[in-house]
Short mmCIF file of C-alpha atoms and ligand atoms in Angstrom, two decimals:
data_model
loop_
_atom_site.label_atom_id
_atom_site.label_comp_id
_atom_site.label_asym_id
_atom_site.label_seq_id
_atom_site.Cartn_x
_atom_site.Cartn_y
_atom_site.Cartn_z
CA MET A 1 -5.22 -1.01 -33.96
CA ASP A 2 -8.26 -0.51 -31.77
CA SER A 3 -10.30 2.28 -33.37
CA SER A 4 -12.57 2.59 -30.32
CA ARG A 5 -9.64 3.84 -28.21
CA PRO A 6 -10.13 7.39 -27.00
CA SER A 7 -7.73 10.14 -27.98
CA TRP A 8 -7.01 13.77 -27.08
CA THR A 9 -8.88 16.54 -28.87
CA SER A 10 -5.63 18.35 -29.64
CA ARG A 11 -1.96 18.55 -28.77
CA TYR A 12 -2.86 21.38 -26.41
CA SER A 13 -5.24 19.20 -24.40
CA PHE A 14 -2.63 16.46 -24.14
CA ILE A 15 0.01 18.90 -22.86
CA LEU A 16 -2.38 20.58 -20.46
CA ALA A 17 -3.46 17.23 -19.01
CA SER A 18 0.18 16.13 -18.66
CA ILE A 19 1.04 19.38 -16.89
CA GLY A 20 -2.06 18.85 -14.74
CA SER A 21 -0.71 15.42 -13.89
CA ALA A 22 2.77 16.70 -13.10
CA VAL A 23 1.74 19.74 -11.09
CA GLY A 24 0.21 18.51 -7.87
CA LEU A 25 0.86 17.98 -4.20
CA GLY A 26 4.41 17.18 -5.26
CA ASN A 27 4.98 20.81 -6.27
CA ILE A 28 3.07 22.74 -3.64
CA TRP A 29 3.13 20.51 -0.59
CA ARG A 30 6.14 18.21 -0.99
CA PHE A 31 8.66 20.35 -2.91
CA PRO A 32 8.77 23.29 -0.46
CA TYR A 33 9.06 21.08 2.60
CA ILE A 34 11.71 18.77 1.12
CA MET A 35 13.61 21.86 -0.04
CA GLY A 36 13.23 23.29 3.46
CA LYS A 37 14.52 20.05 4.95
CA TYR A 38 17.60 19.89 2.72
CA GLY A 39 18.74 23.46 3.08
CA GLY A 40 17.06 25.58 0.40
CA ALA A 41 19.09 26.75 -2.57
CA VAL A 42 21.62 23.88 -2.75
CA PHE A 43 18.80 21.40 -2.99
CA LEU A 44 17.30 23.50 -5.76
CA ILE A 45 20.51 23.40 -7.79
CA VAL A 46 20.82 19.61 -7.53
CA TYR A 47 17.13 19.20 -8.27
CA LEU A 48 17.24 21.39 -11.37
CA PHE A 49 20.29 19.55 -12.64
CA LEU A 50 18.58 16.15 -12.22
CA ILE A 51 15.33 17.32 -13.80
CA LEU A 52 17.08 18.61 -16.89
CA THR A 53 19.45 15.67 -17.38
CA ILE A 54 18.35 12.41 -15.82
CA CYS A 55 14.58 12.91 -15.82
CA PHE A 56 14.24 14.10 -19.38
CA ILE A 57 15.11 10.63 -20.72
CA PRO A 58 12.59 8.41 -18.89
CA LEU A 59 9.88 11.02 -19.35
CA LEU A 60 10.37 11.06 -23.12
CA ALA A 61 10.74 7.27 -23.19
CA GLU A 62 7.52 6.72 -21.25
CA LEU A 63 5.50 9.05 -23.49
CA ALA A 64 7.07 7.51 -26.60
CA THR A 65 6.29 3.95 -25.48
CA GLY A 66 2.65 4.89 -24.98
CA LYS A 67 2.46 6.77 -28.25
CA ILE A 68 4.05 3.94 -30.24
CA LEU A 69 2.19 1.02 -28.67
CA LYS A 70 -1.19 2.74 -28.18
CA LYS A 71 -2.23 0.45 -25.34
CA GLU A 72 -2.74 0.59 -21.60
CA CYS A 73 0.31 -0.44 -19.55
CA ILE A 74 -0.27 -4.17 -19.21
CA GLY A 75 -1.13 -4.67 -22.87
CA ALA A 76 1.74 -2.40 -23.92
CA TYR A 77 4.35 -4.43 -22.03
CA GLU A 78 2.74 -7.69 -23.12
CA SER A 79 2.91 -6.67 -26.77
CA VAL A 80 6.67 -6.19 -26.47
CA ASN A 81 7.02 -9.65 -24.92
CA PRO A 82 4.32 -11.73 -23.15
CA LYS A 83 6.80 -12.34 -20.34
CA PHE A 84 6.69 -8.62 -19.46
CA LYS A 85 3.00 -8.70 -18.61
CA PRO A 86 3.55 -8.87 -14.81
CA LEU A 87 5.91 -5.89 -15.05
CA GLY A 88 3.18 -3.96 -16.85
CA PHE A 89 0.77 -4.89 -14.09
CA LEU A 90 3.04 -3.21 -11.53
CA ASN A 91 2.03 0.18 -13.00
CA PRO A 92 -1.69 0.20 -12.15
CA LEU A 93 -0.83 -1.51 -8.87
CA THR A 94 1.55 1.34 -7.99
CA GLY A 95 -1.20 3.77 -9.00
CA VAL A 96 -3.67 2.19 -6.60
CA LEU A 97 -1.13 2.35 -3.79
CA ILE A 98 -0.07 5.95 -4.51
CA SER A 99 -3.65 7.10 -4.74
CA SER A 100 -4.45 5.51 -1.40
CA PHE A 101 -2.22 7.96 0.42
CA TYR A 102 -2.36 10.85 -2.07
CA PHE A 103 -6.12 11.02 -1.58
CA VAL A 104 -5.79 11.08 2.19
CA VAL A 105 -3.88 14.34 1.79
CA GLY A 106 -6.56 15.41 -0.72
CA GLY A 107 -9.09 14.88 2.07
CA TRP A 108 -7.10 17.13 4.42
CA ILE A 109 -7.19 19.85 1.76
CA ILE A 110 -10.98 19.65 1.52
CA ASN A 111 -11.17 20.03 5.30
CA TYR A 112 -8.99 23.15 5.20
CA ILE A 113 -11.15 24.68 2.45
CA TYR A 114 -14.13 23.94 4.65
CA ILE A 115 -12.68 25.52 7.78
CA SER A 116 -11.54 28.57 5.79
CA PHE A 117 -15.19 29.22 5.04
CA VAL A 118 -16.86 28.29 8.30
CA SER A 119 -14.50 28.83 11.19
CA TYR A 120 -10.98 30.03 11.45
CA LYS A 121 -10.77 30.55 15.16
CA THR A 122 -7.78 28.56 16.27
CA SER A 123 -4.38 30.15 16.34
CA ASP A 124 -2.56 26.91 17.13
CA PHE A 125 -2.68 24.90 13.96
CA SER A 126 -0.08 22.51 15.18
CA GLY A 127 -2.48 21.10 17.76
CA TYR A 128 -5.43 21.43 15.39
CA PHE A 129 -3.76 19.55 12.55
CA SER A 130 -2.60 16.62 14.66
CA SER A 131 -5.94 16.23 16.36
CA PHE A 132 -7.75 16.51 13.02
CA ILE A 133 -5.74 13.82 11.23
CA GLN A 134 -6.08 11.51 14.22
CA GLY A 135 -9.87 11.62 13.90
CA SER A 136 -11.84 8.69 12.53
CA THR A 137 -14.75 10.39 10.84
CA LEU A 138 -14.01 13.65 9.01
CA PRO A 139 -10.63 12.66 7.54
CA VAL A 140 -12.15 9.44 6.18
CA ILE A 141 -15.23 11.17 4.78
CA PHE A 142 -13.14 13.86 3.09
CA THR A 143 -10.71 11.28 1.67
CA LEU A 144 -13.63 9.42 0.09
CA LEU A 145 -15.10 12.70 -1.14
CA PHE A 146 -11.84 13.57 -2.86
CA LEU A 147 -11.68 10.10 -4.40
CA PHE A 148 -15.28 10.43 -5.53
CA MET A 149 -14.60 13.78 -7.23
CA CYS A 150 -11.67 12.34 -9.18
CA MET A 151 -13.76 9.33 -10.12
CA PHE A 152 -16.57 11.59 -11.28
CA PHE A 153 -14.35 13.25 -13.89
CA ILE A 154 -12.61 10.00 -14.80
CA SER A 155 -15.87 8.17 -15.41
CA ARG A 156 -16.90 10.79 -17.95
CA GLY A 157 -14.04 9.84 -20.26
CA ILE A 158 -11.08 11.62 -21.82
CA LYS A 159 -12.76 14.53 -23.53
CA LYS A 160 -15.72 15.25 -21.27
CA GLY A 161 -13.95 14.33 -18.04
CA ILE A 162 -10.17 14.60 -18.02
CA GLU A 163 -9.88 17.43 -20.55
CA PHE A 164 -12.76 19.32 -19.01
CA ALA A 165 -11.28 19.11 -15.48
CA ASN A 166 -7.89 20.32 -16.68
CA ASN A 167 -9.37 23.11 -18.83
CA VAL A 168 -11.20 24.52 -15.83
CA LEU A 169 -8.94 23.74 -12.90
CA MET A 170 -5.49 24.51 -14.32
CA PRO A 171 -6.28 28.15 -15.27
CA LEU A 172 -7.97 28.66 -11.90
CA PHE A 173 -4.89 27.21 -10.25
CA ALA A 174 -2.57 29.55 -12.17
CA VAL A 175 -4.62 32.67 -11.38
CA LEU A 176 -4.76 31.87 -7.65
CA LEU A 177 -1.05 31.11 -7.61
CA ILE A 178 -0.12 34.44 -9.19
CA GLY A 179 -2.45 36.30 -6.82
CA LEU A 180 -0.91 34.65 -3.77
CA ILE A 181 2.64 35.28 -4.99
CA ILE A 182 1.90 39.00 -5.30
CA PHE A 183 0.43 38.94 -1.81
CA SER A 184 3.40 37.05 -0.36
CA LEU A 185 6.05 39.22 -2.00
CA ASN A 186 4.46 42.33 -0.52
CA LEU A 187 4.81 41.13 3.06
CA PRO A 188 7.56 42.75 5.17
CA ASN A 189 10.95 41.00 4.87
CA ALA A 190 9.78 38.91 1.94
CA ASN A 191 13.31 39.13 0.52
CA LEU A 192 14.59 36.79 3.26
CA GLY A 193 12.50 33.99 1.80
CA ILE A 194 13.78 34.68 -1.70
CA GLU A 195 17.36 34.66 -0.44
CA TYR A 196 16.77 31.35 1.27
CA MET A 197 15.57 29.86 -2.00
CA PHE A 198 18.26 31.20 -4.25
CA LYS A 199 21.42 31.74 -2.17
CA PRO A 200 23.15 28.38 -1.85
CA ASP A 201 24.97 27.14 1.24
CA PHE A 202 27.25 24.43 -0.13
CA SER A 203 28.03 22.99 3.27
CA LYS A 204 24.64 21.31 3.10
CA VAL A 205 25.39 18.99 0.14
CA SER A 206 24.97 15.31 1.01
CA ALA A 207 24.33 11.96 -0.66
CA GLU A 208 20.98 11.74 1.04
CA MET A 209 20.03 15.06 -0.50
CA PHE A 210 20.79 13.66 -3.99
CA LEU A 211 18.46 10.76 -3.38
CA ALA A 212 15.75 13.03 -2.04
CA ALA A 213 16.13 15.32 -5.07
CA LEU A 214 15.88 12.43 -7.51
CA GLY A 215 12.88 10.92 -5.74
CA GLN A 216 11.19 14.30 -5.76
CA ALA A 217 11.99 14.82 -9.45
CA LEU A 218 10.50 11.46 -10.50
CA PHE A 219 7.42 12.00 -8.35
CA THR A 220 6.70 15.53 -9.47
CA LEU A 221 7.03 14.64 -13.15
CA SER A 222 4.71 11.63 -12.65
CA ILE A 223 7.37 9.26 -13.99
CA GLY A 224 7.32 5.56 -13.17
CA MET A 225 3.71 4.59 -12.79
CA GLY A 226 2.43 4.41 -16.33
CA ALA A 227 0.53 7.71 -16.13
CA LEU A 228 2.59 9.25 -18.92
CA LEU A 229 2.52 6.02 -20.90
CA THR A 230 -1.27 6.00 -20.69
CA TYR A 231 -1.57 9.71 -21.54
CA GLY A 232 0.95 9.17 -24.37
CA SER A 233 -1.16 6.34 -25.75
CA TYR A 234 -4.03 8.77 -26.40
CA ILE A 235 -1.92 10.97 -28.70
CA LYS A 236 -3.19 10.51 -32.19
CA GLU A 237 -1.34 13.00 -34.32
CA ASP A 238 2.14 12.24 -35.48
CA LYS A 239 3.92 15.26 -34.02
CA SER A 240 7.24 15.04 -32.22
CA ILE A 241 6.89 14.57 -28.50
CA VAL A 242 10.21 16.16 -27.62
CA LYS A 243 8.69 19.62 -27.49
CA SER A 244 5.90 18.32 -25.29
CA THR A 245 8.47 16.76 -22.97
CA TYR A 246 10.27 20.10 -22.61
CA THR A 247 7.02 21.93 -22.04
CA ILE A 248 5.95 19.52 -19.30
CA ILE A 249 9.33 19.71 -17.55
CA PHE A 250 9.56 23.49 -17.88
CA SER A 251 6.02 24.11 -16.61
CA ASP A 252 6.33 21.70 -13.72
CA THR A 253 9.58 23.31 -12.61
CA MET A 254 8.16 26.80 -12.96
CA PHE A 255 5.14 25.87 -10.86
CA ALA A 256 7.34 24.32 -8.16
CA LEU A 257 9.50 27.47 -8.05
CA MET A 258 6.42 29.66 -7.98
CA ALA A 259 5.06 27.61 -5.09
CA GLY A 260 8.35 28.29 -3.27
CA VAL A 261 8.12 32.01 -4.06
CA MET A 262 4.59 31.98 -2.68
CA ILE A 263 5.43 30.08 0.51
CA PHE A 264 8.95 31.01 1.71
CA PRO A 265 8.59 34.82 1.81
CA ALA A 266 5.47 34.39 3.97
CA ILE A 267 7.28 32.00 6.31
CA PHE A 268 10.32 34.26 6.74
CA SER A 269 8.19 37.34 7.03
CA PHE A 270 6.60 35.85 10.15
CA GLY A 271 9.90 34.61 11.54
CA LEU A 272 8.89 30.95 11.22
CA GLU A 273 11.03 27.93 10.32
CA PRO A 274 11.03 26.58 6.74
CA ASN A 275 11.96 23.04 7.81
CA SER A 276 8.82 21.94 9.56
CA GLY A 277 8.32 19.00 7.20
CA ALA A 278 4.96 17.71 6.04
CA GLY A 279 3.17 20.19 8.31
CA LEU A 280 4.52 23.16 6.33
CA VAL A 281 1.31 23.84 4.43
CA PHE A 282 -1.08 22.45 7.04
CA VAL A 283 0.42 24.06 10.13
CA THR A 284 2.94 26.80 9.36
CA LEU A 285 0.91 28.51 6.63
CA PRO A 286 -2.46 28.39 8.44
CA ASN A 287 -0.71 29.88 11.48
CA ILE A 288 0.21 32.79 9.23
CA PHE A 289 -3.27 33.03 7.68
CA ALA A 290 -4.76 33.20 11.18
CA LYS A 291 -2.67 36.31 11.93
CA ILE A 292 -3.47 38.44 8.89
CA PRO A 293 -6.57 40.45 8.05
CA PHE A 294 -8.89 38.47 5.76
CA GLY A 295 -6.66 35.47 6.45
CA ASN A 296 -9.52 33.08 5.87
CA VAL A 297 -9.97 34.43 2.33
CA VAL A 298 -6.27 33.96 1.62
CA SER A 299 -6.49 30.53 3.19
CA ALA A 300 -9.48 29.55 1.06
CA ALA A 301 -7.62 30.73 -2.06
CA PHE A 302 -4.55 28.74 -1.10
CA PHE A 303 -6.35 25.49 -0.36
CA ILE A 304 -8.57 25.75 -3.44
CA LEU A 305 -5.37 26.16 -5.43
CA LEU A 306 -3.93 23.07 -3.78
CA PHE A 307 -7.16 21.22 -4.43
CA CYS A 308 -7.09 22.01 -8.18
CA ALA A 309 -3.50 20.81 -8.42
CA ALA A 310 -4.19 17.62 -6.48
CA LEU A 311 -7.35 16.77 -8.38
CA THR A 312 -5.80 16.94 -11.84
CA SER A 313 -2.89 14.78 -10.61
CA GLY A 314 -5.23 12.36 -8.88
CA ILE A 315 -7.08 11.92 -12.15
CA SER A 316 -3.88 10.91 -13.93
CA ILE A 317 -2.99 8.43 -11.20
CA LEU A 318 -6.39 6.75 -11.51
CA GLU A 319 -6.46 6.78 -15.30
CA VAL A 320 -3.71 4.13 -15.45
CA ALA A 321 -5.86 1.53 -13.68
CA ILE A 322 -9.05 2.68 -15.42
CA ALA A 323 -7.41 2.26 -18.83
CA SER A 324 -6.25 -1.23 -17.86
CA PHE A 325 -9.68 -2.21 -16.56
CA THR A 326 -11.69 -0.89 -19.50
CA GLU A 327 -9.39 -2.19 -22.22
CA ARG A 328 -8.64 -5.59 -20.78
CA MET A 329 -11.96 -6.48 -19.22
CA LYS A 330 -14.02 -4.64 -21.84
CA ILE A 331 -16.17 -2.92 -19.23
CA SER A 332 -17.49 0.64 -19.29
CA ARG A 333 -15.60 3.49 -17.66
CA ILE A 334 -18.40 3.93 -15.17
CA LYS A 335 -18.24 0.30 -14.07
CA ALA A 336 -14.45 0.46 -13.91
CA SER A 337 -14.68 3.63 -11.79
CA VAL A 338 -17.02 1.94 -9.32
CA ILE A 339 -14.76 -1.11 -8.96
CA LEU A 340 -11.70 1.08 -8.52
CA PHE A 341 -13.48 3.28 -6.02
CA ILE A 342 -14.12 0.22 -3.85
CA ILE A 343 -10.57 -1.11 -4.14
CA ILE A 344 -8.94 2.24 -3.35
CA SER A 345 -11.32 2.97 -0.47
CA ALA A 346 -10.33 -0.35 1.08
CA ILE A 347 -6.71 0.85 1.26
CA ALA A 348 -7.25 4.59 1.69
CA ILE A 349 -9.50 4.26 4.75
CA PRO A 350 -6.88 2.32 6.76
CA ALA A 351 -4.23 4.79 5.48
CA SER A 352 -6.29 7.69 6.82
CA LEU A 353 -6.92 5.91 10.11
CA SER A 354 -3.22 5.15 10.50
CA PHE A 355 -2.79 8.59 12.08
CA GLY A 356 -5.29 7.76 14.79
CA LYS A 357 -7.07 4.52 15.56
CA LEU A 358 -4.72 2.36 13.48
CA TYR A 359 -1.55 4.16 14.55
CA GLY A 360 -0.29 1.01 16.26
CA VAL A 361 -0.70 -1.15 13.15
CA THR A 362 2.67 -1.23 11.45
CA LEU A 363 4.15 -2.87 8.37
CA PHE A 364 7.94 -3.24 8.49
CA GLY A 365 8.02 -0.75 11.33
CA LYS A 366 6.02 1.90 9.46
CA THR A 367 2.44 3.09 9.83
CA ILE A 368 0.16 2.20 6.89
CA PHE A 369 0.40 5.73 5.45
CA ASP A 370 4.19 5.85 5.71
CA PHE A 371 4.50 2.33 4.36
CA LEU A 372 2.47 3.23 1.24
CA ASP A 373 4.49 6.42 0.75
CA PHE A 374 7.79 4.60 1.18
CA THR A 375 7.03 1.53 -0.99
CA THR A 376 5.73 3.65 -3.84
CA SER A 377 8.26 6.50 -3.92
CA SER A 378 11.37 4.62 -2.85
CA ILE A 379 10.74 1.20 -4.40
CA LEU A 380 7.93 0.84 -6.94
CA MET A 381 8.40 4.08 -8.86
CA PRO A 382 12.16 3.70 -9.37
CA LEU A 383 11.58 -0.01 -10.17
CA ASN A 384 8.87 0.76 -12.74
CA THR A 385 11.10 3.44 -14.28
CA LEU A 386 13.94 0.91 -14.46
CA PHE A 387 11.73 -1.67 -16.23
CA LEU A 388 10.39 0.99 -18.56
CA CYS A 389 13.88 2.13 -19.61
CA ILE A 390 15.05 -1.45 -20.15
CA ILE A 391 11.97 -2.45 -22.13
CA ALA A 392 11.92 0.77 -24.19
CA GLY A 393 15.69 0.85 -24.80
CA TRP A 394 16.60 -2.82 -25.20
CA PHE A 395 13.42 -4.51 -26.44
CA LEU A 396 11.21 -1.93 -28.10
CA LYS A 397 14.49 -0.39 -29.30
CA ILE A 398 13.36 3.21 -29.08
CA LYS A 399 16.09 5.44 -30.54
CA GLY A 400 16.79 9.08 -29.81
CA SER A 401 17.07 9.74 -33.55
CA GLN A 402 13.34 8.95 -33.90
CA PHE A 403 12.53 12.15 -32.03
CA ILE A 404 15.63 14.29 -31.62
CA SER A 405 17.12 15.93 -34.72
CA ASN A 406 20.45 16.85 -33.13
CA LYS A 407 22.69 13.76 -33.61
CA PHE A 408 24.76 14.32 -30.48
CA PHE A 409 21.74 14.60 -28.21
CA ALA A 410 20.09 11.63 -29.91
CA VAL A 411 23.10 9.45 -29.10
CA LEU A 412 23.22 10.83 -25.58
CA PHE A 413 19.57 9.84 -25.19
CA ASP A 414 20.34 6.26 -26.34
CA ILE A 415 23.24 5.87 -23.93
CA GLY A 416 21.21 7.39 -21.13
CA LEU A 417 18.20 5.18 -21.72
CA LYS A 418 20.11 1.92 -22.03
CA PHE A 419 22.94 2.40 -19.54
CA ILE A 420 23.07 5.53 -17.42
CA ILE A 421 19.49 5.75 -16.13
CA PRO A 422 19.22 2.01 -15.33
CA THR A 423 22.51 2.21 -13.39
CA VAL A 424 21.38 5.29 -11.46
CA LEU A 425 18.04 3.65 -10.68
CA ILE A 426 19.64 0.45 -9.44
CA GLY A 427 21.77 2.65 -7.16
CA VAL A 428 18.68 4.47 -5.93
CA LEU A 429 16.85 1.21 -5.24
CA TRP A 430 19.84 -0.22 -3.42
CA ALA A 431 20.19 2.91 -1.30
CA GLY A 432 16.46 2.97 -0.59
CA LEU A 433 16.38 -0.63 0.57
CA LYS A 434 19.52 -0.45 2.68
N1 LIG B 501 3.16 14.49 -10.12
C1 LIG B 501 2.14 14.59 -9.17
C2 LIG B 501 2.54 15.58 -8.09
O1 LIG B 501 3.52 16.23 -8.22
C3 LIG B 501 1.78 13.27 -8.56
C4 LIG B 501 1.48 12.27 -9.58
C5 LIG B 501 0.48 12.30 -10.51
C6 LIG B 501 2.21 11.12 -9.85
N2 LIG B 501 0.59 11.21 -11.31
C7 LIG B 501 1.61 10.48 -10.94
C8 LIG B 501 3.32 10.61 -9.24
C9 LIG B 501 2.15 9.33 -11.42
C10 LIG B 501 3.84 9.45 -9.74
C11 LIG B 501 3.28 8.82 -10.83
O2 LIG B 501 1.86 15.72 -7.12
#
């Protein structure tokens, strides 16, 4: 085994970094708007069910594969069978593609932090947001700035970079979140937002909602891109990873729910609609901030919170490719970061411009941004998860009994990993491609 491989300082730092990876734009930006789109509480019920049953298995399997093989994705798959090398390669590739649009949104967040401090004059954020993202200069500069910040931490290594970022940003994130929840719950009619989240309307159940809930669950837990495999490969102590898996799932779900409790009461309190899609946090919320006293302070707090969440997730997305670069090409982390910065910029800049100048450039009928979002969340992530389950279950022969003491659950894990999850994922892929 390679003794020069980095490892986590402690189990705590591993769990914190994995929670940092899980909790991101997926929880605060995507979860509330997808929940708003699919009718509130019913979506939540389906989502919670999927998180606790279907998602537990690939999450544990991905961590376990990393922990057992102690290699970056490509080498890990190759060591199971040299034929699997190309499948391993899909993981860093997916990471590069995800980051190219994730970081565009990261750039928008930086802009909103900036305007919270310097000018908060507009009261029509709908017009502001669309004209901002159509621009060619600021959105691109901020996207690259966000990428640069992630790269800065990444290039400093596991302990000084990744652990440090999570140790600072995650507590800051939690404090800001709690503060904003208290603020939101004290607004008039806040209870309407809570009712919307927790009182189900079963007429809204649909097959499409199931797919959306599963896609959201995989994305928010960072499954299917090798991030957990890579983080798992840095675990050195021989402790069970089942508890870590629960902790990651529980924390991620709590943070998503807390994001809802922060956002929906404010929206209902101002008589606005919860189903405004991707603009929910960039249009609906700023419209509220513009109306309240000290709104720019609240706005700064909110977007700094979003920034912390996005940065710690961005780091985990990049680490997959960085680990592959450094271990396979034997280059330093700094060199690997520079190369990756160039590659990702080359995709992220067109993705950012696809709202404006490059709007007319389409791939399979989608703008560059939408194409990247669609290919990663609807195709590559389920596909990578499918390959992971098959390789872990059938070839590496991971068994539930290695980690889970309860016999019944251990067997359930085996059946899930080898049969149920692959079947569900094939269904998801088929539905996504239809
Ligand atoms: N889970 C993160 C979020 O909710 C996004 C993310 C980080 C991710 N790492 C990932 C998604 C790996 C898929 C794969 O925002």
